[in-house]
Structure formats: C-alpha cells, structure tokens
Coordinates of C-alpha atoms (C1' of nucleotides) in Angstrom, one line a residue:
Chain P
M1 CA -23.0 14.5 -9.6
N2 CA -25.2 17.6 -9.7
A3 CA -22.1 19.8 -9.6
P4 CA -22.6 23.3 -11.4
V5 CA -21.1 23.3 -14.8
L6 CA -19.0 26.1 -15.5
A7 CA -17.9 27.9 -18.5
N8 CA -14.8 26.2 -19.9
V9 CA -11.3 27.7 -19.9
K10 CA -9.6 27.3 -23.1
C11 CA -7.2 24.4 -23.1
S12 CA -4.4 26.6 -24.2
E13 CA -4.9 28.7 -21.2
C14 CA -5.4 25.8 -18.8
P15 CA -3.3 26.0 -15.7
I16 CA -2.7 22.3 -15.8
R17 CA -2.0 22.2 -19.7
H18 CA 1.5 20.8 -19.5
R19 CA 1.1 18.4 -16.7
A20 CA -2.3 16.6 -17.1
V21 CA -3.4 13.7 -19.3
C22 CA -3.3 16.1 -22.3
S23 CA 0.1 17.3 -21.8
R24 CA 1.7 15.6 -25.0
C25 CA -1.2 16.6 -27.3
D26 CA -0.6 18.9 -30.2
T27 CA -2.9 21.8 -31.3
D28 CA -5.2 19.6 -33.3
E29 CA -5.6 16.9 -30.6
L30 CA -6.4 19.7 -28.1
A31 CA -9.1 20.9 -30.3
V32 CA -10.8 17.7 -30.1
L33 CA -10.6 17.6 -26.4
E34 CA -11.7 21.0 -26.3
Q35 CA -14.9 19.9 -27.8
I36 CA -15.8 17.2 -25.5
K37 CA -14.6 18.7 -22.1
I38 CA -17.0 20.0 -19.5
Y39 CA -15.9 21.8 -16.3
R40 CA -17.6 20.8 -13.1
N41 CA -17.2 22.5 -9.8
F42 CA -17.7 20.8 -6.3
K43 CA -17.6 22.5 -3.0
A44 CA -15.5 21.5 -0.1
G45 CA -16.9 18.3 1.4
D46 CA -18.8 17.1 -1.8
Q47 CA -18.6 13.6 -2.8
V48 CA -17.3 13.5 -6.5
F49 CA -17.9 9.7 -6.9
W50 CA -19.2 7.0 -4.6
R51 CA -17.6 3.7 -4.2
G52 CA -19.4 1.1 -6.4
E53 CA -21.2 3.8 -8.4
P54 CA -20.9 3.7 -12.2
M55 CA -18.5 6.2 -13.4
D56 CA -19.8 7.7 -16.4
Y57 CA -16.9 10.3 -16.9
V58 CA -13.3 10.6 -16.2
A59 CA -11.6 13.9 -15.1
S60 CA -8.5 15.8 -14.5
I61 CA -8.3 18.0 -11.4
V62 CA -7.9 21.7 -12.4
S63 CA -7.8 23.2 -9.1
G64 CA -8.4 22.1 -5.5
V65 CA -7.8 19.0 -3.4
A66 CA -9.6 15.7 -3.5
T67 CA -9.2 12.3 -1.8
L68 CA -9.5 8.7 -2.7
G69 CA -10.8 6.8 0.3
K70 CA -11.8 3.3 1.3
T71 CA -13.9 2.5 4.3
L72 CA -14.5 -0.7 6.2
E73 CA -18.0 -1.8 7.4
D74 CA -17.5 -0.4 10.9
G75 CA -16.3 2.8 9.7
R76 CA -12.6 2.7 9.7
T77 CA -11.3 4.5 6.6
Q78 CA -8.1 4.8 4.8
M79 CA -7.4 7.4 2.4
V80 CA -5.6 5.7 -0.6
G81 CA -4.8 8.7 -2.6
L82 CA -4.4 12.4 -2.5
L83 CA -5.4 14.2 -5.8
L84 CA -3.9 17.5 -6.6
P85 CA -4.2 19.8 -9.8
S86 CA -3.4 17.8 -13.0
D87 CA -4.1 14.5 -11.3
F88 CA -6.4 12.1 -13.2
I89 CA -9.5 10.4 -11.9
G90 CA -10.9 7.3 -13.6
R91 CA -9.6 4.6 -15.7
P92 CA -10.4 3.4 -19.2
G93 CA -12.1 0.1 -19.4
R94 CA -13.6 0.3 -15.8
S95 CA -17.0 1.4 -15.4
K96 CA -17.1 1.4 -11.6
V97 CA -14.9 3.2 -9.0
E98 CA -13.5 1.1 -6.2
F99 CA -13.3 4.0 -3.7
D100 CA -14.9 7.1 -2.8
V101 CA -13.7 10.3 -4.3
T102 CA -14.2 13.4 -2.1
A103 CA -13.5 17.1 -2.5
V104 CA -11.4 18.5 0.5
T105 CA -11.5 21.8 -0.7
D106 CA -13.6 23.5 -3.6
V107 CA -12.5 21.6 -6.6
T108 CA -12.9 22.2 -10.3
L109 CA -12.7 19.3 -12.7
C110 CA -12.2 19.0 -16.4
C111 CA -14.4 16.2 -17.3
F112 CA -14.7 14.0 -20.3
E113 CA -17.6 11.5 -20.8
R114 CA -16.0 8.0 -20.5
Q115 CA -17.1 6.4 -23.7
P116 CA -15.9 9.2 -26.0
F117 CA -12.7 9.4 -24.1
E118 CA -12.0 5.8 -24.5
R119 CA -12.6 6.0 -28.2
L120 CA -10.2 9.0 -28.2
L121 CA -7.6 6.9 -26.3
V122 CA -7.4 4.3 -29.2
A123 CA -7.3 7.2 -31.8
T124 CA -4.7 9.3 -29.9
P125 CA -1.7 7.4 -28.7
R126 CA -0.1 10.4 -27.1
I127 CA -3.0 10.5 -24.6
A128 CA -2.8 6.9 -24.1
Q129 CA 1.0 7.0 -23.4
R130 CA 0.6 9.8 -20.9
L131 CA -2.2 8.0 -19.1
V132 CA 0.2 4.8 -18.8
E133 CA 2.8 7.2 -17.3
I134 CA 0.2 8.6 -14.8
A135 CA -1.0 5.2 -13.8
L136 CA 2.7 4.0 -13.3
D137 CA 3.4 7.2 -11.2
E138 CA 0.4 6.5 -8.9
L139 CA 1.5 2.9 -8.6
D140 CA 4.9 4.0 -7.4
A141 CA 3.2 6.5 -5.0
A142 CA 0.9 3.7 -3.6
R143 CA 3.8 1.5 -3.0
D144 CA 5.9 4.0 -1.1
W145 CA 2.7 4.6 0.9
M146 CA 2.5 0.8 1.7
L147 CA 6.0 1.0 3.1
L148 CA 4.8 3.9 5.3
L149 CA 1.8 2.3 6.4
G150 CA 3.2 -1.1 7.0
R151 CA 6.5 -0.3 8.6
K152 CA 6.9 3.3 9.9
T153 CA 6.1 4.6 13.4
A154 CA 3.6 7.5 14.0
R155 CA 6.4 9.9 14.2
E156 CA 8.0 8.7 11.0
K157 CA 4.8 8.7 9.2
I158 CA 4.1 12.3 10.2
A159 CA 7.4 13.5 9.3
T160 CA 7.4 11.7 5.9
F161 CA 3.9 13.3 5.3
I162 CA 5.1 16.8 6.0
D163 CA 8.2 16.2 3.8
M164 CA 6.1 15.0 1.0
L165 CA 4.0 18.2 1.1
V166 CA 7.3 20.2 0.9
Q167 CA 8.5 18.3 -1.9
R168 CA 5.4 18.6 -4.1
N169 CA 5.2 22.3 -3.1
S170 CA 8.8 22.7 -4.5
V171 CA 7.7 21.3 -7.8
D172 CA 5.0 24.0 -8.1
H173 CA 7.2 26.9 -6.8
G174 CA 10.4 26.3 -8.3
I175 CA 13.7 25.0 -6.9
T176 CA 14.0 26.4 -3.5
P177 CA 11.7 24.2 -1.3
A178 CA 9.0 26.6 -0.2
L179 CA 9.0 25.7 3.6
A180 CA 5.6 27.4 4.1
L181 CA 2.7 25.0 3.5
A182 CA -1.0 25.5 3.3
L183 CA -2.5 22.3 4.4
P184 CA -6.1 21.9 3.6
L185 CA -6.8 18.7 5.5
T186 CA -8.1 18.4 9.1
R187 CA -6.1 16.3 11.6
E188 CA -8.6 13.5 11.2
E189 CA -8.1 13.5 7.4
I190 CA -4.4 13.3 7.9
A191 CA -4.8 10.5 10.3
N192 CA -6.9 8.7 7.8
Y193 CA -4.1 9.1 5.3
L194 CA -1.5 7.9 7.6
G195 CA -3.3 5.1 9.1
L196 CA -3.5 6.8 12.6
T197 CA -6.1 8.3 15.0
L198 CA -6.5 12.1 15.1
E199 CA -5.2 12.2 18.6
T200 CA -2.0 10.4 17.7
V201 CA -1.4 12.9 14.8
S202 CA -2.1 15.9 17.1
R203 CA 0.3 14.6 19.7
H204 CA 3.2 14.2 17.2
L205 CA 2.6 17.2 15.5
S206 CA 2.9 19.1 18.9
A207 CA 6.0 17.1 19.6
L208 CA 7.6 18.1 16.3
K209 CA 6.6 21.8 17.1
S210 CA 8.1 21.7 20.6
E211 CA 11.3 20.3 19.1
G212 CA 11.6 23.3 16.7
V213 CA 11.3 21.0 13.7
L214 CA 8.2 22.8 12.4
N215 CA 5.9 25.6 13.5
F216 CA 2.3 26.4 13.2
S217 CA -0.3 28.6 15.0
D218 CA -3.2 28.6 12.7
R219 CA -4.3 24.9 11.9
R220 CA -3.8 25.4 8.2
N221 CA -0.4 26.9 7.8
F222 CA 2.6 25.1 8.7
V223 CA 6.3 26.2 8.5
V224 CA 9.3 23.8 8.3
T225 CA 12.0 25.3 10.4
D226 CA 14.4 22.4 10.2
L227 CA 14.0 20.3 7.0
E228 CA 17.2 18.3 7.7
A229 CA 15.8 17.1 11.0
L230 CA 12.4 16.4 9.4
R231 CA 14.0 14.3 7.0
A232 CA 16.1 12.4 9.4
I233 CA 12.8 11.7 11.4
S234 CA 11.1 10.5 8.3
G235 CA 13.2 7.4 8.3
D236 CA 13.8 7.2 4.5
E237 CA 17.1 6.4 2.9
S238 CA 19.4 9.3 3.8
D239 CA 21.4 9.5 0.6
D240 CA 19.6 7.6 -2.1
C241 CA 21.2 10.0 -4.4
L242 CA 21.5 9.9 -8.2
Chain Y
M1 CA 21.2 -11.1 -13.7
N2 CA 23.4 -14.0 -14.7
A3 CA 20.4 -16.3 -14.6
P4 CA 20.7 -19.3 -16.9
V5 CA 18.9 -18.8 -20.1
L6 CA 16.6 -21.7 -21.1
A7 CA 15.3 -22.8 -24.3
N8 CA 12.3 -21.0 -24.9
V9 CA 8.8 -22.5 -24.9
K10 CA 6.9 -21.6 -28.1
C11 CA 4.4 -18.7 -27.3
S12 CA 1.5 -20.7 -28.6
E13 CA 2.2 -23.3 -26.1
C14 CA 3.0 -20.9 -23.2
P15 CA 1.0 -21.5 -20.0
I16 CA 0.6 -17.7 -19.5
R17 CA -0.4 -17.2 -23.1
H18 CA -4.0 -15.9 -22.4
R19 CA -3.4 -14.0 -19.4
A20 CA 0.0 -12.1 -19.7
V21 CA 1.0 -8.9 -21.3
C22 CA 0.6 -10.7 -24.7
S23 CA -2.9 -12.0 -24.2
R24 CA -4.5 -9.9 -26.8
C25 CA -2.0 -10.4 -29.7
D26 CA -2.8 -12.2 -32.8
T27 CA -0.7 -14.8 -34.4
D28 CA 1.5 -12.1 -36.2
E29 CA 2.2 -10.1 -33.3
L30 CA 3.1 -13.1 -31.2
A31 CA 5.6 -13.9 -33.9
V32 CA 7.3 -10.7 -33.3
L33 CA 7.4 -11.3 -29.7
E34 CA 8.6 -14.8 -30.1
Q35 CA 11.7 -13.4 -31.8
I36 CA 12.8 -11.1 -29.1
K37 CA 11.8 -12.9 -26.0
I38 CA 14.3 -14.8 -24.0
Y39 CA 13.6 -17.1 -20.9
R40 CA 15.6 -16.7 -17.8
N41 CA 15.4 -19.0 -14.7
F42 CA 16.1 -18.0 -11.1
K43 CA 16.3 -20.1 -8.0
A44 CA 14.6 -19.7 -5.0
G45 CA 16.0 -16.9 -3.0
D46 CA 17.9 -15.2 -6.1
Q47 CA 17.5 -11.5 -6.5
V48 CA 15.8 -10.7 -9.9
F49 CA 16.4 -6.9 -9.7
W50 CA 18.0 -4.8 -7.1
R51 CA 16.4 -1.6 -6.2
G52 CA 17.8 1.5 -7.9
E53 CA 19.5 -0.8 -10.4
P54 CA 19.1 -0.1 -14.1
M55 CA 16.5 -2.4 -15.5
D56 CA 17.4 -3.4 -19.1
Y57 CA 14.6 -5.8 -19.7
V58 CA 11.0 -6.3 -18.6
A59 CA 9.4 -9.7 -18.1
S60 CA 6.5 -11.8 -17.5
I61 CA 6.5 -14.5 -14.7
V62 CA 5.9 -17.9 -16.6
S63 CA 6.2 -19.8 -13.3
G64 CA 7.1 -19.5 -9.7
V65 CA 6.5 -16.7 -7.2
A66 CA 8.4 -13.5 -6.7
T67 CA 8.1 -10.5 -4.5
L68 CA 8.5 -6.7 -4.7
G69 CA 10.0 -5.4 -1.5
K70 CA 10.9 -2.2 -0.1
T71 CA 13.4 -1.8 2.8
L72 CA 14.2 1.1 5.3
E73 CA 17.7 1.9 6.2
D74 CA 17.5 0.0 9.5
G75 CA 16.3 -3.2 7.9
R76 CA 12.5 -3.0 8.4
T77 CA 11.1 -4.3 5.1
Q78 CA 7.5 -4.2 3.4
M79 CA 6.5 -6.4 0.6
V80 CA 4.7 -4.2 -1.9
G81 CA 3.7 -6.8 -4.3
L82 CA 3.4 -10.5 -4.8
L83 CA 4.2 -11.8 -8.4
L84 CA 2.5 -14.9 -9.5
P85 CA 2.5 -16.4 -13.1
S86 CA 1.4 -13.9 -15.9
D87 CA 2.3 -11.0 -13.7
F88 CA 4.5 -8.3 -15.4
I89 CA 7.8 -6.9 -14.2
G90 CA 8.9 -3.5 -15.3
R91 CA 7.5 -0.4 -16.7
P92 CA 8.0 1.3 -20.1
G93 CA 9.8 4.6 -19.9
R94 CA 11.5 3.8 -16.5
S95 CA 15.2 2.6 -16.5
K96 CA 15.2 2.1 -12.8
V97 CA 13.4 -0.1 -10.4
E98 CA 12.1 1.3 -7.3
F99 CA 12.1 -1.8 -5.2
D100 CA 13.8 -5.2 -5.0
V101 CA 12.4 -8.1 -6.8
T102 CA 13.2 -11.5 -5.3
A103 CA 12.5 -14.9 -6.2
V104 CA 10.6 -16.9 -3.5
T105 CA 10.5 -20.1 -5.5
D106 CA 12.3 -21.2 -8.4
V107 CA 11.1 -18.7 -11.2
T108 CA 11.1 -18.6 -14.9
L109 CA 10.7 -15.4 -16.7
C110 CA 9.9 -14.6 -20.2
C111 CA 12.2 -11.4 -20.8
F112 CA 12.2 -8.8 -23.4
E113 CA 15.0 -6.2 -23.7
R114 CA 13.5 -3.0 -22.6
Q115 CA 14.2 -0.7 -25.6
P116 CA 13.0 -3.1 -28.3
F117 CA 9.8 -3.6 -26.1
E118 CA 9.1 0.1 -25.8
R119 CA 9.4 0.3 -29.6
L120 CA 7.1 -2.5 -30.0
L121 CA 4.5 -0.8 -27.6
V122 CA 4.2 2.1 -29.9
A123 CA 3.6 -0.1 -32.8
T124 CA 1.4 -2.7 -31.1
P125 CA -1.5 -1.1 -29.5
R126 CA -2.8 -4.3 -28.2
I127 CA 0.1 -4.9 -26.0
A128 CA 0.0 -1.3 -24.9
Q129 CA -3.8 -1.6 -24.0
R130 CA -3.2 -4.7 -22.1
L131 CA -0.3 -3.1 -20.2
V132 CA -2.5 -0.3 -19.0
E133 CA -5.0 -2.9 -17.8
I134 CA -2.3 -4.7 -15.9
A135 CA -1.1 -1.4 -14.4
L136 CA -4.5 -0.4 -13.3
D137 CA -5.1 -3.7 -11.7
E138 CA -2.1 -3.5 -9.8
L139 CA -3.0 -0.1 -8.6
D140 CA -6.4 -1.3 -7.4
A141 CA -4.5 -4.2 -5.5
A142 CA -2.0 -1.8 -4.0
R143 CA -5.0 0.4 -2.8
D144 CA -6.7 -2.5 -1.2
W145 CA -3.5 -3.4 0.5
M146 CA -3.2 0.3 1.8
L147 CA -6.4 -0.1 3.5
L148 CA -5.3 -3.4 5.0
L149 CA -2.0 -2.1 6.2
G150 CA -3.3 1.1 7.7
R151 CA -6.6 0.0 9.2
K152 CA -6.8 -3.7 9.8
T153 CA -5.8 -5.6 12.9
A154 CA -3.3 -8.5 12.8
R155 CA -6.3 -10.9 12.9
E156 CA -8.0 -9.2 9.9
K157 CA -4.9 -8.8 8.1
I158 CA -4.1 -12.8 8.1
A159 CA -7.6 -13.6 7.3
T160 CA -7.6 -11.3 4.4
F161 CA -4.2 -12.7 3.2
I162 CA -5.5 -16.3 3.3
D163 CA -8.9 -15.4 1.7
M164 CA -6.9 -13.7 -1.1
L165 CA -4.9 -16.8 -1.7
V166 CA -8.2 -18.8 -1.9
Q167 CA -9.5 -16.4 -4.4
R168 CA -6.6 -16.3 -6.8
N169 CA -6.5 -20.0 -6.4
S170 CA -10.0 -20.2 -7.6
V171 CA -9.0 -18.4 -10.7
D172 CA -6.5 -21.0 -11.6
H173 CA -8.6 -23.9 -10.8
G174 CA -12.2 -23.2 -11.8
I175 CA -15.2 -22.0 -10.0
T176 CA -15.2 -24.0 -7.0
P177 CA -12.8 -22.4 -4.6
A178 CA -9.8 -24.7 -3.9
L179 CA -9.6 -24.6 -0.2
A180 CA -6.2 -26.4 0.0
L181 CA -3.4 -24.0 -0.6
A182 CA 0.3 -24.4 -1.1
L183 CA 1.7 -21.4 0.5
P184 CA 5.5 -20.9 -0.5
L185 CA 6.1 -18.0 2.0
T186 CA 7.7 -18.3 5.2
R187 CA 6.2 -16.8 8.4
E188 CA 8.6 -13.9 8.0
E189 CA 7.8 -13.2 4.4
I190 CA 4.0 -13.3 5.3
A191 CA 4.8 -10.9 8.1
N192 CA 6.7 -8.5 5.6
Y193 CA 3.7 -8.6 3.3
L194 CA 1.1 -7.9 6.1
G195 CA 3.2 -5.3 7.9
L196 CA 3.6 -7.5 11.1
T197 CA 6.3 -9.5 13.0
L198 CA 6.7 -13.1 12.3
E199 CA 5.6 -13.9 15.9
T200 CA 2.3 -12.2 15.4
V201 CA 1.8 -13.9 12.3
S202 CA 2.4 -17.4 13.9
R203 CA 0.3 -16.6 17.0
H204 CA -2.7 -15.7 14.8
L205 CA -2.4 -18.6 12.4
S206 CA -2.4 -20.7 15.4
A207 CA -5.4 -19.1 16.7
L208 CA -7.3 -19.5 13.6
K209 CA -6.2 -23.3 13.6
S210 CA -7.5 -23.8 17.1
E211 CA -10.8 -22.1 16.2
G212 CA -11.2 -24.5 13.3
V213 CA -11.1 -21.8 10.6
L214 CA -8.1 -23.3 8.9
N215 CA -5.8 -26.2 9.2
F216 CA -2.1 -26.9 8.6
S217 CA 0.4 -29.5 9.8
D218 CA 3.2 -29.1 7.3
R219 CA 4.2 -25.5 7.1
R220 CA 3.6 -25.2 3.3
N221 CA 0.1 -26.6 3.0
F222 CA -3.0 -25.0 4.4
V223 CA -6.6 -26.1 4.2
V224 CA -9.5 -23.6 4.8
T225 CA -12.0 -25.3 6.8
D226 CA -14.6 -22.6 7.3
L227 CA -14.3 -20.1 4.5
E228 CA -17.3 -18.2 5.6
A229 CA -15.8 -17.7 9.1
L230 CA -12.6 -16.5 7.5
R231 CA -14.3 -13.9 5.4
A232 CA -16.3 -12.7 8.3
I233 CA -12.8 -12.3 10.2
S234 CA -11.3 -10.5 7.2
G235 CA -13.3 -7.4 7.8
D236 CA -14.3 -6.5 4.3
E237 CA -17.6 -5.5 3.3
S238 CA -19.8 -8.6 3.8
D239 CA -22.1 -8.2 0.9
D240 CA -20.5 -5.8 -1.6
C241 CA -22.7 -7.7 -4.2
L242 CA -23.2 -6.3 -7.7
Chain G
dC1 C1' -21.7 36.5 20.2
dG2 C1' -22.8 31.9 20.5
dA3 C1' -22.9 27.4 18.1
dT4 C1' -20.2 24.1 16.1
dA5 C1' -16.5 21.9 14.4
dC6 C1' -11.8 21.1 15.2
dC7 C1' -7.8 20.6 18.1
dT8 C1' -5.1 19.5 22.3
dT9 C1' -3.9 17.1 26.2
dG10 C1' -4.3 13.4 29.9
dA11 C1' -5.0 8.9 31.8
dC12 C1' -5.8 4.4 30.9
dC13 C1' -5.9 0.3 28.2
dA14 C1' -5.1 -3.1 24.5
dC15 C1' -2.6 -4.9 20.8
dT16 C1' 1.5 -5.7 18.8
dT17 C1' 6.3 -5.9 19.3
dT18 C1' 10.5 -7.5 21.6
dC19 C1' 13.2 -10.8 23.8
dA20 C1' 13.8 -15.2 24.8
dA21 C1' 13.5 -20.0 25.1
dC22 C1' 12.2 -24.1 23.0
dG23 C1' 10.6 -27.2 19.5
dT24 C1' 10.3 -29.2 14.9
dC25 C1' 11.6 -30.0 10.2
dC26 C1' 15.1 -31.2 6.9
dG27 C1' 19.6 -31.8 4.8
dT28 C1' 24.2 -33.1 5.5
dG29 C1' 27.9 -35.9 6.8
dG30 C1' 29.7 -39.1 10.2
Chain I
dC1 C1' 20.9 -44.8 9.7
dC2 C1' 21.4 -41.7 13.0
dA3 C1' 23.5 -37.5 14.7
dC4 C1' 24.1 -32.9 14.3
dG5 C1' 23.3 -28.3 12.6
dG6 C1' 20.7 -24.6 10.9
dA7 C1' 16.7 -22.6 9.4
dC8 C1' 12.1 -22.1 10.6
dG9 C1' 8.2 -22.1 13.6
dT10 C1' 5.8 -21.9 18.3
dT11 C1' 5.0 -20.0 22.7
dG12 C1' 5.6 -17.3 26.9
dA13 C1' 6.4 -12.8 29.5
dA14 C1' 7.4 -8.2 29.6
dA15 C1' 7.6 -3.6 27.4
dG16 C1' 6.0 0.0 24.5
dT17 C1' 3.4 2.3 21.0
dG18 C1' -0.5 3.7 19.6
dG19 C1' -5.6 3.5 20.5
dT20 C1' -9.8 4.8 23.3
dC21 C1' -12.3 7.7 26.4
dA22 C1' -12.9 11.9 28.2
dA23 C1' -12.5 16.7 29.3
dG24 C1' -11.4 21.3 28.0
dG25 C1' -9.6 24.8 24.6
dT26 C1' -9.7 27.5 20.3
dA27 C1' -11.0 28.7 15.7
dT28 C1' -14.6 30.0 12.6
dC29 C1' -19.0 31.0 10.6
dG30 C1' -23.5 32.4 11.0

DNA sequence: CGATACCTTGACCACTTTCAACGTCCGTGG
DNA sequence: CCACGGACGTTGAAAGTGGTCAAGGTATCG
C-alpha cells in the first residue's frame, strides 16, 4: 500500500484508454476521472492487497501482470485470476477483498479512491455499464477455468493454458497469432494457476517440447511450434465455430 | 423453450420479491416489471438453455433448482453453477449462453424478454445496481469453487459442499443452522459439481456417515450430526472471523 | 564468481478413477 | 399385490495419474 505514487499519464494518452473501465467515457467524463486518479507502482513480488484487508481504492492495471490468489490454512494456494493491462481490481459496494492480489512483474495501477468512485458510478452510467461487462467477462473466464480445474488432465490443462496465452497475445498484436510468448510466471505460479504441482508442470512442458509442440530454452520465452496440435491436446471443443 | 406458461404471481406476493434482481425496486418500477414478465415452468430434467443457443430472455428462478454445466467433447462435464430461488439467469449485452442450463427439479422461472429488459436496465438504475451485485456475488462464489476444484481433496470437497448447503439453508430458515437438508441432486450430479466421479462421492459420503459426521438413509435427505467436525474437514480457514 | 532461486528428472507412493458386481429404491404393469 | 425393470447407489479390486520426496542442474543477480 506504500507503493510510490507516480506522475499520472494523461487519460487521453493512456495505453488502456480504449479497453479499461473508462473506455466508454466521453471527454467530459474523462476529465472527471483524470482529477481523482492516482498512479501507483508496485515491484515484482509486492502484495497489492491482502485478503480480508479493507480495500480503500479500486484500480485498473496500466502495465504489468498481477494475480488473484486464495490460500488454504496449510499453504495450498490456488490462483483464481490473472490480471493483465486494462483489467480491473475491486468491486463497488465491497469494502473487503476476498483474495490476495500480488504483482508478478512490476505493475502500474491507475487508482481511484473507492468512495468517490462509487459516487461516480451512480452519476456516470457509462462507467457502470462497462463495469458490468467486465464483471460478466470475468465470470465467464472463471467458469471456463472451473471446467479446466475440475475435469481436465494435467496435459490438457497445460495445453489450454498456453493456448490461452496465445489467444490473448493475438488480441494485442493483431490478427496473426503471435506464437512467441513472454511468460512472466514461474513453474510454481503456473502450477498454482492450473491446480497442479510445479513438478507436474515441468514434466508436461518438457513432454510437449520433446513432441515438437512448443519450444523454449530460456524459461521466460516460449514459442508454439504446432498450434494445431496444441489445440487438439487442450481438449476443448474442436469446432465451436460461429 | 416450449415450457408451459403459467399464470403470473403478482410481484408483490412473489416469494423472491426481496432477494431477486427486482429487490430494490419501488412500487412503480415493480409495476413496469409486472407488465413484461412471463412465468415459465420446466419439469425435472428439462433443458432450459442449450450452450451456444441464442438466449432471447433472461429470468429469475422462482422455485426449484437448476444447474449451469459445461461439457467437453468426450462427455466429461463440470457443473459451474447451482441456481436456487432468486438466482438470475442471463446477462445483458450477451445474446448467447456459454453453458447448458438444466432443471434439476421442477422449476418455475420469472422471465423477461432480453431486449425490453436491457432497455429497462438503462432506465432503472436500481435494477442495474442489483444486477452488478448479483454478478459480483457469483464471481466470488465461482472463485471459491476454483479453490475447491483445484486444491481440495475429495473428502474436503464433499465436506465443503455439505457445509455450503447448510449455510444457504440457514439463510432461508433463520439464524439456527437447519441441519436437515433436502438434497435434490444425484451422486453423479454432485460429482459433476465437485470434479469427482460418482463412486468417489459415494465412498466419501459413506465414510462421513460411518464417522458420525452426517447421516442419511433415504438418498435425498441428509442430517448433519457434527457440524464442527464437518467444517474442520472442509479445510477452510477455521477462524476467518471479522 | 558464488549464492540463491528456479527448473528438471527420477523413484516411489497415495489418492482417485476405472471397471465390475451387486444391492436398493421406485414406478409400472401383469 | 407382487414381479419386473430401470435408475440410482454402494462396495471391491486393479490401474493410472499426479503428488511427494530427493538429488542434481541451470539461470541470474549481486
């Protein structure tokens, strides 16, 4: 919470201007947000929120990657969300977080104090509407993940995970799927996301590598060498076409 | 979709009046809803929506139990939600469902056509606000379930499941936890909810019974005989007190 | 260059699944 | 009213997947 407060970028030049909670706002509405926003920076590994802690501000991720995690008494943890730029943290009407929010890489947040933000929600339907959309998107994602956690094998989980990274990368980089991925998560973090152990993750990644489905030397940088095979392995409906 | 259309109950006498999406409405707003709502009935086992199908209405559950389910190509299925009276089906701005909705018992729905309902949302902030709350509650529930699916053992899953039923029963019946539960799900449906097989569910229920934690003779009616033990087994934070 | 954190691989073990048989409940029809 | 059939549930034995424990390897940062 003692994260350094950076000079704000102007909303009109903000990299997430057209995707975040403010995406539907007109110039006037943006001016209001501009006045109450504060940038905060976190370093890789910093805790952004602690579970059960009062949450006095809400935020959008401007850059970096953060995770939502839940932990059992004995230390078993499960990641319940992966936050990427333009994702939103916090919910109106709730003062407490139900999970830990952790910065995986260095992270910049665009923060609004909770109460002024809630007042703004009432006055600015466009923000409220966008927030509903965001919540419903998260809900869909959570449910897909439930299917993965409950019913997929380790191999399928890992293939699905990589495929998901490819897909979201495509959104950023245009139509052609960018098959080179920079993956900021450790094996253990991947395991916590997939409901596996780090050893199992390592084993199956090695297997996929030796099968020629993907490649990596460095531990951060992956290249998908056979996207079709990857998708076949992931176990999702093959032709869920439109 | 060809469910019989029943005579509507008046909103003012509706059993879910104070919990559903309409709970914040005043008399005037209720009158508007009253005009566009239609009751539909489904029999146990009926499919309410099919995955991928256009969803031309949204609805609240008036009575009965329904499930949200996702299925992999090879037939593995995972339940991603359990819908009880006052729960809401559908989302504004989405025309397609991403999962199957199935009636587990006989179900009565209070339906609104999607487009008029969406117009109403814009005009009636109280409904929109309540809908955001509902979506965020579902999101929290989904994330708790992700922890369960990803990290809990079969035994813990089942204890958590029973405990959840006790808790939601208490909400209906007052402060004293009602320890007798009518459970309308088969072993297989429980298994699909918990990411297990029906045999594993059966085995662990038997184990809990022989340990004196719960009791059942009939397959529908459970009695929790040792709530404290049940909670200890469920693996959640023991004292997550305020 | 060394320390530390991260990753890989192997051997073994435990839990859940799978396969199978049998039992019980309940509705239907003889 | 009882007999049958089908759906649902229980229990056992065997198999398999992923977890655990352990050792050694590799990147990365001071």
